């Protein structure tokens, strides 16, 4: 696909001013993959202050109608009826073979109105296949832009300029409100391992909201941050990215330890019988490695144990925050016990590595799920 065919963010001029050439793309969208600033400095801002990132490359699909819940329950592995209005849920989509074809964040506005946020998978290819006998409509929203404000100062930056009690918004909660007098939807979440919020705004308002968030955040040391920073943060936080952390063509939720997205007690959904059949037959399990190396390992590098290939490296980073080379990997289930020693072979060189607890950063997820908010 040529660059002229890609979806474009209304914020691209802001990205160019920050040094992005918008040469990379994902999900049919030109990306601000790099800025002129050091991505590790951007990551430090997210970890200690706040960073603002344009994640409008996510695709949003509006689903509505009397049978919207039943329709989505055919589509995903979770029970959508359990999502209360004003809350959201991560779920999996699988094919008839039980292999993951997308992951999706489902926002419930009401039992008859949902918004699906998805990445580069097959969500929109499958939707038309599951409507038979149902009163439901769905449509891509190409007008919406998503600004993700991540970091410990995010709440302080947003709260003065919205009537919403942002502090009361639970993790995976969302609400329609105004910000700087502009209609938005605010959602608590993100992809950084820090407290954060995603601002859903129409294209005509996106530049103004972007600029005003950065202005409001100046006293707190905010930075606009690139997708390089996003990738560093999500690997440190051990947050998976479809399909890069799913190395088999038919990787099941069981193999990436996403069992929590699968509700086999609900009525039939696409791929259910295959998931039942394949449970307990996992070829690999998701795991985290610390590698004795001073740089990031190359994704796709092989993992050996006693000279035998036992896994594959998926996503990596050299974390300057933790001063460790980290890897999210797929590994034989029998070798995922904490402390297991393996060898990573990258470009003909071998490095010692050990299975460690994930997330690598904040292993109890206290930054995103403080103890005083847990039920």
PDB file of C-alpha atoms in Angstrom, residues 94-96 263-277:
ATOM      1  CA  UNK A  94     -10.363 -16.460  17.134  1.00  0.00           C
ATOM      2  CA  UNK A  95     -10.937 -18.208  13.831  1.00  0.00           C
ATOM      3  CA  UNK A  96     -12.656 -21.540  13.347  1.00  0.00           C
ATOM      4  CA  UNK A 263     -15.565 -17.718  28.757  1.00  0.00           C
ATOM      5  CA  UNK A 264     -16.384 -21.257  27.679  1.00  0.00           C
ATOM      6  CA  UNK A 265     -19.577 -21.187  29.757  1.00  0.00           C
ATOM      7  CA  UNK A 266     -21.332 -18.756  27.422  1.00  0.00           C
ATOM      8  CA  UNK A 267     -23.330 -19.966  24.396  1.00  0.00           C
ATOM      9  CA  UNK A 268     -21.559 -20.746  21.155  1.00  0.00           C
ATOM     10  CA  UNK A 269     -19.123 -18.242  19.673  1.00  0.00           C
ATOM     11  CA  UNK A 270     -16.862 -18.380  16.639  1.00  0.00           C
ATOM     12  CA  UNK A 271     -14.063 -20.874  17.284  1.00  0.00           C
ATOM     13  CA  UNK A 272     -15.406 -22.166  20.614  1.00  0.00           C
ATOM     14  CA  UNK A 273     -15.232 -25.860  19.736  1.00  0.00           C
ATOM     15  CA  UNK A 274     -11.663 -25.478  18.499  1.00  0.00           C
ATOM     16  CA  UNK A 275     -10.659 -23.721  21.732  1.00  0.00           C
ATOM     17  CA  UNK A 276     -12.150 -26.529  23.792  1.00  0.00           C
ATOM     18  CA  UNK A 277     -10.351 -29.102  21.659  1.00  0.00           C
TER      19      UNK A 277
END
